Every structure is written in structure tokens, then in C-alpha cells.
mmCIF file of C-alpha atoms and ligand atoms in Angstrom:
data_model
loop_
_atom_site.group_PDB
_atom_site.id
_atom_site.type_symbol
_atom_site.label_atom_id
_atom_site.label_comp_id
_atom_site.label_asym_id
_atom_site.label_seq_id
_atom_site.Cartn_x
_atom_site.Cartn_y
_atom_site.Cartn_z
ATOM 1 C CA MET A 773 140.320 100.983 120.077
ATOM 2 C CA THR A 774 138.963 104.425 119.186
ATOM 3 C CA LYS A 775 137.495 106.267 122.182
ATOM 4 C CA HIS A 776 134.022 107.574 121.542
ATOM 5 C CA PRO A 777 132.802 110.683 123.397
ATOM 6 C CA ARG A 778 130.207 110.087 126.153
ATOM 7 C CA LYS A 779 126.711 111.345 125.252
ATOM 8 C CA ILE A 780 125.593 113.685 128.022
ATOM 9 C CA ILE A 781 122.736 115.954 129.006
ATOM 10 C CA ILE A 782 123.845 118.854 131.275
ATOM 11 C CA ASP A 783 121.084 119.892 133.719
ATOM 12 C CA THR A 784 121.997 123.234 135.166
ATOM 13 C CA ASP A 785 121.172 126.469 137.049
ATOM 14 C CA PRO A 786 123.878 128.919 135.882
ATOM 15 C CA GLY A 787 125.604 130.226 138.157
ATOM 16 C CA GLN A 788 129.242 131.092 137.447
ATOM 17 C CA ASP A 789 130.543 127.670 138.300
ATOM 18 C CA ASP A 790 127.901 125.994 136.096
ATOM 19 C CA ALA A 791 129.086 128.338 133.335
ATOM 20 C CA VAL A 792 132.694 127.121 133.666
ATOM 21 C CA ALA A 793 131.442 123.494 133.612
ATOM 22 C CA ILE A 794 129.463 124.090 130.435
ATOM 23 C CA LEU A 795 132.463 125.771 128.745
ATOM 24 C CA LEU A 796 134.630 122.787 129.747
ATOM 25 C CA ALA A 797 132.176 120.331 128.217
ATOM 26 C CA LEU A 798 131.729 122.330 124.965
ATOM 27 C CA ALA A 799 135.491 122.554 124.643
ATOM 28 C CA SER A 800 135.929 118.809 124.919
ATOM 29 C CA PRO A 801 134.146 117.179 121.941
ATOM 30 C CA GLU A 802 136.531 114.218 121.950
ATOM 31 C CA ASP A 803 135.386 113.375 125.510
ATOM 32 C CA VAL A 804 131.719 114.461 125.698
ATOM 33 C CA GLU A 805 128.950 114.952 123.154
ATOM 34 C CA VAL A 806 126.501 117.420 124.633
ATOM 35 C CA LEU A 807 123.075 116.272 123.395
ATOM 36 C CA GLY A 808 121.415 119.212 125.090
ATOM 37 C CA ILE A 809 121.464 121.580 128.042
ATOM 38 C CA THR A 810 118.420 121.657 130.326
ATOM 39 C CA ALA A 811 117.901 124.611 132.650
ATOM 40 C CA VAL A 812 116.322 124.358 136.070
ATOM 41 C CA ALA A 813 115.463 126.900 138.748
ATOM 42 C CA GLY A 814 118.124 127.087 141.409
ATOM 43 C CA ASN A 815 120.815 129.722 141.901
ATOM 44 C CA VAL A 816 118.419 132.185 140.221
ATOM 45 C CA PRO A 817 114.886 131.762 138.830
ATOM 46 C CA LEU A 818 114.310 129.727 135.672
ATOM 47 C CA PRO A 819 113.952 132.707 133.239
ATOM 48 C CA LEU A 820 117.526 133.634 134.186
ATOM 49 C CA THR A 821 119.053 130.141 134.258
ATOM 50 C CA GLN A 822 117.747 129.385 130.768
ATOM 51 C CA LYS A 823 118.958 132.753 129.509
ATOM 52 C CA ASN A 824 122.376 132.257 131.136
ATOM 53 C CA ALA A 825 122.732 128.798 129.567
ATOM 54 C CA ARG A 826 122.179 130.341 126.159
ATOM 55 C CA ILE A 827 124.676 133.148 126.883
ATOM 56 C CA ILE A 828 127.298 130.570 127.822
ATOM 57 C CA CYS A 829 126.812 128.459 124.682
ATOM 58 C CA GLU A 830 127.236 131.606 122.531
ATOM 59 C CA LEU A 831 130.370 132.591 124.501
ATOM 60 C CA ALA A 832 131.736 129.113 123.700
ATOM 61 C CA GLY A 833 131.032 129.693 120.013
ATOM 62 C CA LYS A 834 128.624 126.699 120.030
ATOM 63 C CA ALA A 835 125.417 128.459 118.971
ATOM 64 C CA GLN A 836 123.991 125.197 117.622
ATOM 65 C CA THR A 837 123.706 123.756 121.155
ATOM 66 C CA LYS A 838 120.103 123.006 122.121
ATOM 67 C CA VAL A 839 118.979 124.707 125.339
ATOM 68 C CA PHE A 840 115.696 123.793 127.044
ATOM 69 C CA ALA A 841 113.813 125.351 129.955
ATOM 70 C CA GLY A 842 112.654 122.935 132.692
ATOM 71 C CA CYS A 843 111.005 123.125 136.072
ATOM 72 C CA ASP A 844 110.624 126.629 137.601
ATOM 73 C CA ARG A 845 110.195 125.378 141.176
ATOM 74 C CA PRO A 846 110.988 122.301 143.299
ATOM 75 C CA LEU A 847 108.636 119.261 143.403
ATOM 76 C CA VAL A 848 106.741 120.275 146.537
ATOM 77 C CA ARG A 849 108.577 123.199 148.202
ATOM 78 C CA SER A 850 108.984 126.874 147.413
ATOM 79 C CA LEU A 851 112.060 127.833 145.461
ATOM 80 C CA VAL A 852 115.125 128.991 147.373
ATOM 81 C CA THR A 853 117.682 130.929 145.281
ATOM 82 C CA ALA A 854 121.294 132.044 145.863
ATOM 83 C CA GLU A 855 121.651 135.612 144.565
ATOM 84 C CA HIS A 856 123.795 136.284 147.644
ATOM 85 C CA VAL A 857 126.418 134.010 146.024
ATOM 86 C CA HIS A 858 125.920 134.508 142.263
ATOM 87 C CA GLY A 859 124.497 138.012 142.079
ATOM 88 C CA LYS A 860 121.139 139.142 140.726
ATOM 89 C CA THR A 861 121.690 137.808 137.212
ATOM 90 C CA GLY A 862 123.293 134.535 138.280
ATOM 91 C CA LEU A 863 126.340 135.434 136.174
ATOM 92 C CA ASP A 864 127.422 138.650 137.944
ATOM 93 C CA GLY A 865 130.981 139.808 137.380
ATOM 94 C CA PRO A 866 131.392 140.783 133.743
ATOM 95 C CA GLN A 867 128.781 142.567 131.661
ATOM 96 C CA MET A 868 127.041 139.972 129.419
ATOM 97 C CA ALA A 869 125.084 140.741 126.269
ATOM 98 C CA ASP A 870 121.600 139.168 125.863
ATOM 99 C CA PRO A 871 121.736 135.875 123.945
ATOM 100 C CA THR A 872 120.525 135.474 120.333
ATOM 101 C CA LEU A 873 120.669 131.624 120.557
ATOM 102 C CA PRO A 874 117.001 130.562 120.643
ATOM 103 C CA LEU A 875 115.448 128.618 123.495
ATOM 104 C CA GLN A 876 113.961 125.293 122.371
ATOM 105 C CA ASP A 877 110.158 125.108 122.549
ATOM 106 C CA GLN A 878 110.210 121.587 124.061
ATOM 107 C CA HIS A 879 110.085 121.383 127.853
ATOM 108 C CA ALA A 880 113.400 120.117 129.313
ATOM 109 C CA VAL A 881 111.724 117.182 131.004
ATOM 110 C CA ASP A 882 110.165 116.022 127.766
ATOM 111 C CA PHE A 883 113.600 116.380 126.049
ATOM 112 C CA ILE A 884 115.230 114.237 128.755
ATOM 113 C CA ILE A 885 112.553 111.548 128.386
ATOM 114 C CA GLU A 886 112.547 111.569 124.604
ATOM 115 C CA THR A 887 116.352 111.448 124.388
ATOM 116 C CA LEU A 888 116.677 108.518 126.774
ATOM 117 C CA ARG A 889 113.939 106.617 124.922
ATOM 118 C CA ARG A 890 115.566 107.343 121.520
ATOM 119 C CA GLU A 891 119.245 106.769 122.267
ATOM 120 C CA PRO A 892 120.480 103.197 122.835
ATOM 121 C CA ALA A 893 120.051 102.006 126.430
ATOM 122 C CA HIS A 894 122.999 102.865 128.733
ATOM 123 C CA SER A 895 124.445 105.306 126.208
ATOM 124 C CA VAL A 896 123.456 108.664 127.849
ATOM 125 C CA THR A 897 124.902 110.123 131.057
ATOM 126 C CA LEU A 898 122.995 112.822 132.949
ATOM 127 C CA CYS A 899 125.095 115.565 134.484
ATOM 128 C CA PRO A 900 122.998 117.562 136.992
ATOM 129 C CA LEU A 901 124.750 120.716 138.258
ATOM 130 C CA GLY A 902 121.805 122.202 140.217
ATOM 131 C CA PRO A 903 118.683 121.058 142.090
ATOM 132 C CA LEU A 904 117.457 117.662 140.859
ATOM 133 C CA THR A 905 113.926 118.755 140.016
ATOM 134 C CA ASN A 906 114.106 118.099 136.252
ATOM 135 C CA ILE A 907 115.681 114.710 136.652
ATOM 136 C CA ALA A 908 113.266 113.526 139.316
ATOM 137 C CA THR A 909 110.281 114.826 137.343
ATOM 138 C CA ALA A 910 111.457 112.909 134.272
ATOM 139 C CA MET A 911 111.819 109.720 136.373
ATOM 140 C CA GLN A 912 108.330 110.178 137.906
ATOM 141 C CA ARG A 913 106.677 110.912 134.550
ATOM 142 C CA ALA A 914 108.469 108.097 132.658
ATOM 143 C CA PRO A 915 109.829 105.389 134.960
ATOM 144 C CA ASP A 916 110.824 103.370 131.844
ATOM 145 C CA ILE A 917 113.808 105.757 131.291
ATOM 146 C CA ILE A 918 115.445 104.871 134.618
ATOM 147 C CA PRO A 919 117.116 101.569 133.519
ATOM 148 C CA ARG A 920 118.174 103.255 130.272
ATOM 149 C CA ILE A 921 120.348 105.910 131.980
ATOM 150 C CA GLN A 922 124.064 105.039 131.703
ATOM 151 C CA GLN A 923 125.039 106.987 134.763
ATOM 152 C CA ILE A 924 124.276 110.176 136.746
ATOM 153 C CA VAL A 925 127.301 112.312 137.615
ATOM 154 C CA LEU A 926 126.123 115.170 139.774
ATOM 155 C CA MET A 927 127.361 117.974 141.928
ATOM 156 C CA GLY A 928 125.613 118.019 145.306
ATOM 157 C CA GLY A 929 125.664 117.084 148.975
ATOM 158 C CA ALA A 930 128.313 117.216 151.678
ATOM 159 C CA TYR A 931 129.482 115.066 154.555
ATOM 160 C CA PHE A 932 132.736 116.054 156.292
ATOM 161 C CA GLU A 933 132.364 119.559 154.820
ATOM 162 C CA VAL A 934 128.820 119.935 156.132
ATOM 163 C CA GLY A 935 126.420 122.487 154.643
ATOM 164 C CA ASN A 936 126.777 125.739 152.706
ATOM 165 C CA ILE A 937 123.146 126.875 152.722
ATOM 166 C CA THR A 938 122.273 125.491 156.189
ATOM 167 C CA PRO A 939 124.549 123.984 158.792
ATOM 168 C CA ALA A 940 123.595 120.541 157.511
ATOM 169 C CA ALA A 941 122.790 120.851 153.775
ATOM 170 C CA GLU A 942 124.429 121.752 150.480
ATOM 171 C CA PHE A 943 122.408 124.067 148.220
ATOM 172 C CA ASN A 944 121.512 121.774 145.262
ATOM 173 C CA ILE A 945 120.138 119.081 147.537
ATOM 174 C CA TYR A 946 118.542 121.496 150.003
ATOM 175 C CA VAL A 947 116.504 123.279 147.319
ATOM 176 C CA ASP A 948 114.711 120.085 146.322
ATOM 177 C CA PRO A 949 115.347 117.270 148.816
ATOM 178 C CA GLU A 950 112.369 115.223 147.572
ATOM 179 C CA ALA A 951 113.816 115.282 144.048
ATOM 180 C CA ALA A 952 117.200 114.246 145.429
ATOM 181 C CA GLU A 953 115.594 111.323 147.328
ATOM 182 C CA ILE A 954 114.020 110.098 144.064
ATOM 183 C CA VAL A 955 117.353 110.263 142.265
ATOM 184 C CA PHE A 956 119.427 108.714 145.086
ATOM 185 C CA LYS A 957 116.897 105.824 145.444
ATOM 186 C CA SER A 958 116.480 105.281 141.694
ATOM 187 C CA GLY A 959 119.129 102.553 141.447
ATOM 188 C CA VAL A 960 120.902 104.456 138.660
ATOM 189 C CA SER A 961 124.742 104.346 138.887
ATOM 190 C CA LEU A 962 125.597 107.591 140.753
ATOM 191 C CA VAL A 963 128.839 109.569 140.990
ATOM 192 C CA VAL A 964 128.512 112.394 143.498
ATOM 193 C CA MET A 965 130.763 115.479 143.730
ATOM 194 C CA PRO A 966 129.998 116.838 147.224
ATOM 195 C CA LEU A 967 131.433 119.942 148.880
ATOM 196 C CA ASP A 968 134.016 117.550 150.442
ATOM 197 C CA VAL A 969 135.755 117.459 147.059
ATOM 198 C CA THR A 970 134.667 120.689 145.423
ATOM 199 C CA HIS A 971 136.045 122.726 148.293
ATOM 200 C CA LYS A 972 139.412 121.308 147.307
ATOM 201 C CA ALA A 973 139.078 122.696 143.736
ATOM 202 C CA LEU A 974 139.734 126.245 144.860
ATOM 203 C CA THR A 975 140.815 129.068 142.567
ATOM 204 C CA ASN A 976 143.692 131.281 143.637
ATOM 205 C CA ARG A 977 145.439 134.262 142.084
ATOM 206 C CA LYS A 978 147.762 132.183 139.949
ATOM 207 C CA ARG A 979 144.923 129.985 138.638
ATOM 208 C CA VAL A 980 142.640 133.006 137.870
ATOM 209 C CA GLU A 981 145.490 134.841 136.154
ATOM 210 C CA ALA A 982 146.142 131.695 134.024
ATOM 211 C CA PHE A 983 142.524 132.005 132.700
ATOM 212 C CA ARG A 984 143.002 135.707 132.057
ATOM 213 C CA ALA A 985 146.362 135.068 130.348
ATOM 214 C CA LEU A 986 144.630 132.947 127.752
ATOM 215 C CA GLY A 987 143.814 136.288 126.078
ATOM 216 C CA THR A 988 140.402 135.050 124.862
ATOM 217 C CA GLU A 989 136.902 136.216 125.670
ATOM 218 C CA PRO A 990 136.030 132.907 127.399
ATOM 219 C CA GLY A 991 139.209 133.104 129.418
ATOM 220 C CA ARG A 992 138.518 136.669 130.474
ATOM 221 C CA MET A 993 134.919 135.767 131.409
ATOM 222 C CA VAL A 994 136.012 132.781 133.548
ATOM 223 C CA ALA A 995 138.527 135.026 135.354
ATOM 224 C CA GLU A 996 135.825 137.696 136.003
ATOM 225 C CA TRP A 997 133.227 135.148 137.088
ATOM 226 C CA THR A 998 135.608 133.516 139.556
ATOM 227 C CA ASP A 999 136.744 136.922 140.844
ATOM 228 C CA PHE A 1000 133.087 137.715 141.635
ATOM 229 C CA PHE A 1001 132.092 134.227 142.786
ATOM 230 C CA GLU A 1002 134.992 133.811 145.231
ATOM 231 C CA ARG A 1003 133.980 136.667 147.571
ATOM 232 C CA PHE A 1004 131.171 134.546 149.170
ATOM 233 C CA ASP A 1005 133.495 131.692 150.050
ATOM 234 C CA MET A 1006 136.312 133.935 151.160
ATOM 235 C CA GLN A 1007 134.058 135.808 153.565
ATOM 236 C CA LYS A 1008 132.376 132.634 154.801
ATOM 237 C CA TYR A 1009 135.295 130.179 154.944
ATOM 238 C CA GLY A 1010 138.212 132.595 154.964
ATOM 239 C CA SER A 1011 139.478 130.491 152.080
ATOM 240 C CA GLU A 1012 141.490 131.973 149.276
ATOM 241 C CA GLY A 1013 139.476 131.599 146.107
ATOM 242 C CA ALA A 1014 136.265 130.154 144.828
ATOM 243 C CA PRO A 1015 135.408 126.431 144.879
ATOM 244 C CA LEU A 1016 134.726 125.406 141.252
ATOM 245 C CA HIS A 1017 131.963 123.015 142.210
ATOM 246 C CA ASP A 1018 130.249 122.119 138.946
ATOM 247 C CA PRO A 1019 133.301 121.790 136.665
ATOM 248 C CA CYS A 1020 134.284 118.764 138.804
ATOM 249 C CA VAL A 1021 131.416 116.822 137.180
ATOM 250 C CA ILE A 1022 132.698 117.383 133.632
ATOM 251 C CA ALA A 1023 136.352 116.984 134.635
ATOM 252 C CA TYR A 1024 135.432 113.504 136.047
ATOM 253 C CA LEU A 1025 134.019 112.465 132.698
ATOM 254 C CA ILE A 1026 137.234 113.618 130.940
ATOM 255 C CA ASP A 1027 139.734 112.265 133.466
ATOM 256 C CA PRO A 1028 138.222 110.222 136.313
ATOM 257 C CA ALA A 1029 141.709 109.574 137.742
ATOM 258 C CA LEU A 1030 141.751 113.170 138.975
ATOM 259 C CA PHE A 1031 139.244 112.149 141.723
ATOM 260 C CA GLN A 1032 139.158 109.705 144.591
ATOM 261 C CA GLY A 1033 136.179 108.574 146.638
ATOM 262 C CA ARG A 1034 134.232 105.634 148.119
ATOM 263 C CA HIS A 1035 131.259 103.618 146.979
ATOM 264 C CA ILE A 1036 128.880 104.090 149.891
ATOM 265 C CA ASN A 1037 125.304 104.484 150.954
ATOM 266 C CA VAL A 1038 124.001 108.033 150.720
ATOM 267 C CA GLU A 1039 120.450 108.929 151.792
ATOM 268 C CA ILE A 1040 118.630 112.305 151.857
ATOM 269 C CA GLU A 1041 116.943 113.891 154.852
ATOM 270 C CA THR A 1042 113.464 115.026 153.700
ATOM 271 C CA THR A 1043 111.516 115.499 156.956
ATOM 272 C CA SER A 1044 113.589 117.120 159.706
ATOM 273 C CA GLU A 1045 113.460 120.966 159.394
ATOM 274 C CA LEU A 1046 116.813 121.126 161.258
ATOM 275 C CA THR A 1047 118.717 118.874 158.834
ATOM 276 C CA LEU A 1048 116.521 119.060 155.712
ATOM 277 C CA GLY A 1049 118.509 118.240 152.567
ATOM 278 C CA MET A 1050 121.391 116.663 154.390
ATOM 279 C CA THR A 1051 123.178 113.861 152.474
ATOM 280 C CA VAL A 1052 123.565 111.217 155.161
ATOM 281 C CA ALA A 1053 126.715 109.484 153.770
ATOM 282 C CA ASP A 1054 127.696 106.189 155.404
ATOM 283 C CA TRP A 1055 131.423 106.881 154.773
ATOM 284 C CA TRP A 1056 132.575 104.516 157.539
ATOM 285 C CA GLY A 1057 130.184 101.709 156.614
ATOM 286 C CA VAL A 1058 128.452 101.631 160.047
ATOM 287 C CA THR A 1059 125.112 100.570 158.568
ATOM 288 C CA GLU A 1060 123.979 97.649 156.407
ATOM 289 C CA ARG A 1061 122.446 100.091 153.942
ATOM 290 C CA PRO A 1062 123.471 99.169 150.350
ATOM 291 C CA ALA A 1063 126.024 101.341 148.583
ATOM 292 C CA ASN A 1064 124.270 103.531 145.983
ATOM 293 C CA ALA A 1065 126.827 106.196 145.129
ATOM 294 C CA LEU A 1066 130.506 106.830 144.349
ATOM 295 C CA PHE A 1067 130.923 109.726 146.835
ATOM 296 C CA MET A 1068 134.069 111.710 146.057
ATOM 297 C CA GLY A 1069 136.428 113.027 148.751
ATOM 298 C CA ASN A 1070 139.560 114.215 146.969
ATOM 299 C CA VAL A 1071 140.787 115.782 143.762
ATOM 300 C CA ASP A 1072 144.223 116.455 142.198
ATOM 301 C CA ALA A 1073 143.647 120.227 142.194
ATOM 302 C CA GLU A 1074 146.703 121.034 140.068
ATOM 303 C CA GLY A 1075 145.691 118.451 137.476
ATOM 304 C CA PHE A 1076 142.089 119.763 137.607
ATOM 305 C CA PHE A 1077 143.095 123.377 136.906
ATOM 306 C CA ALA A 1078 145.639 122.371 134.280
ATOM 307 C CA LEU A 1079 142.910 120.474 132.399
ATOM 308 C CA LEU A 1080 140.374 123.297 132.850
ATOM 309 C CA THR A 1081 142.807 126.013 131.604
ATOM 310 C CA ASP A 1082 143.954 123.926 128.655
ATOM 311 C CA ARG A 1083 140.383 123.192 127.507
ATOM 312 C CA ILE A 1084 139.002 126.685 128.082
ATOM 313 C CA GLY A 1085 142.028 127.862 126.066
ATOM 314 C CA ARG A 1086 140.571 126.031 123.041
ATOM 315 C CA LEU A 1087 137.535 128.348 122.936
ATOM 316 C CA GLY A 1088 137.239 131.889 121.504
HETATM 317 O O1 LIG B 1347 126.442 124.248 146.481
HETATM 318 C C1 LIG B 1347 127.055 124.482 145.262
HETATM 319 C C2 LIG B 1347 126.059 124.218 144.129
HETATM 320 O O2 LIG B 1347 124.960 125.129 144.269
HETATM 321 C C3 LIG B 1347 126.698 124.574 142.743
HETATM 322 O O3 LIG B 1347 126.119 123.738 141.799
HETATM 323 C C4 LIG B 1347 126.319 126.008 142.550
HETATM 324 O O4 LIG B 1347 126.213 126.346 141.149
HETATM 325 C C5 LIG B 1347 124.933 126.017 143.174
HETATM 326 O O5 LIG B 1347 124.029 125.510 142.191
HETATM 327 CA CA1 LIG B 1348 124.965 124.783 139.856
#
């Protein structure tokens, strides 16, 4: 039986790791068909995340990719950004030329709604790599799309690994916990890549040099992005290398066997200031709360980086 690529929408706040995820997706047309890329405010403000998304598509040589700008702030809270991790541009490391790829006029939320209404039910997977503001806004504005979503595979949250922006919360969930609550309570099939698994997808010298050794512009950029991006985690965790958080989402779509997790209940803290944005994951099944997410805990890191290097090597 011929395998058809999964239709996906990537919702993103580039960010170096988002950039690697987008390159992986655009390099894998036999596995994923990218219907569009929707930018959201997160790592850096929206004008930069939408610009960065267009830069990345051009770097991949996929200038026909449709990029849309979405929400410029969370549902109810002020925007929190992460320049301390990603730099002022969000893609610090190498010098990047301004994009020529045009931004679509349509708002990202309208694109998400229109696409889910047009495509056959259960044929489109949403891949959020940043705060969940665009996804939650689409669900609020058009509840009819919720049962039409095939699956949501997202990067966000943490349990055993605890937080990276507060002691309790991971950045994507912390920035817009109300949006995360809407998505986690939506009833849509969820696959979650928390810090518990992404902190096991760490670059190291050998892995970064393998990107550089590709001898291509995308390979060089990935090496320079990860060289820049790793310094935050090395200072904070004393770890060698940068956790490639967002590429775990796309790698799962290509080869789910790389990952292991549990189907459990995950709920979002939205009221306590102390633990705001925490993903309360019932990993040990101590409650009767219904399972709503496949929450990943492990990855075959060697297999992940082999896939990533091979696919990035197709570009440029
Ligand atoms: O906490 C890591 C997540 O926050 C990643 O998606 C990174 O790009 C930032 O958005
Ligand atoms: Ca991101």
C-alpha cells in the first residue's frame, strides 16, 4: 500500500529549534505535506517570528511555502519572550539576509479554520512548536473544526524535568496557559513532546560537526544556530549541547518508533502564580482523570540525529 504524506500545519515561534524542525519537515515531502506555516508570538515578537519563518523556508529552497502571521499576544496575558535564549532576532548565531518570500495576507487563525473546513475530516495534523495561542483562538472562533483535526503533535510541557522558564513551567505552555488549557481539554488526539524527552535530544560536538560536514548552507546554518542556542542550556543545566525541542515533533511524524511515552491525563495550571503553566501529568495514574495525551518520556537520540542529519542533507 502506498504511503501518503501526512498533511500538516506547522504553528511556530522561530527560534533556532523551530527552524531546524521546519527544515526537517520541508526536507521530508514523502512523510509530511506542509499545507502552511503559521507564526505566533513566543520566543520573540510576532513581526520577528513571521519574518524568521519566511527566512527558513527560503533557506530550505521552498519559497512556495505559505507563511501566515497569527496572534501577537496570548489570549489574556501579556507576552513573555525568550531573547535570553534565542537572541534579539530569534535566530541569532549566523547572519541571515531579509526574506523575499512574501507573507500571506490572510490571518493565520483564518487559514487554520479554512484549511480544516476544506480538507477532508481527520486528514490534517496540527504541529504547534510555540505557545498555543493560534490553535486555541481557532478552536474558540470555530468549534466545528475541533472534531475535524486528525491529531495535534506539539512541543510543550514538562513533568520529571520540571520547568525551564519558571521552576514549574515550560516556556510554550507558560506563555499562554489559558490557550494550552483549551487545547488539552479539546478532546483532540494529543501527542506531547515535553522537556522530559526533548532534554534527551541534545546536540554535542560530533552531532553539530555532522551538520557542518554536510557542506551545504542549511547544514552550516543548523550548526551555527545550535552553537548559539546551546549556551543557555549549558550554563543552566551544565549539559553538553542544546536540546533540539521542536524537531522532536516532526521526527515523530516521520518515525514514531524513535519515541516512547505513556497515554495519560495532563492538565494545565492556570490560576496559581507559583505554578502557572505547569503541565500536571498523571504519569503514575494516581487519579481517575481520563487520559488525554500521549506524553513522551524517551527518545532514541542516535536515531533522531541520524534522521535529522540525513534529511537536512537533502537541502541546499
Ligand atoms: O521550552 C522550549 C520551547 O520554547 C521550544 O519550542 C522553543 O522554541 C521555545 O518556543
Ligand atoms: Ca518553539
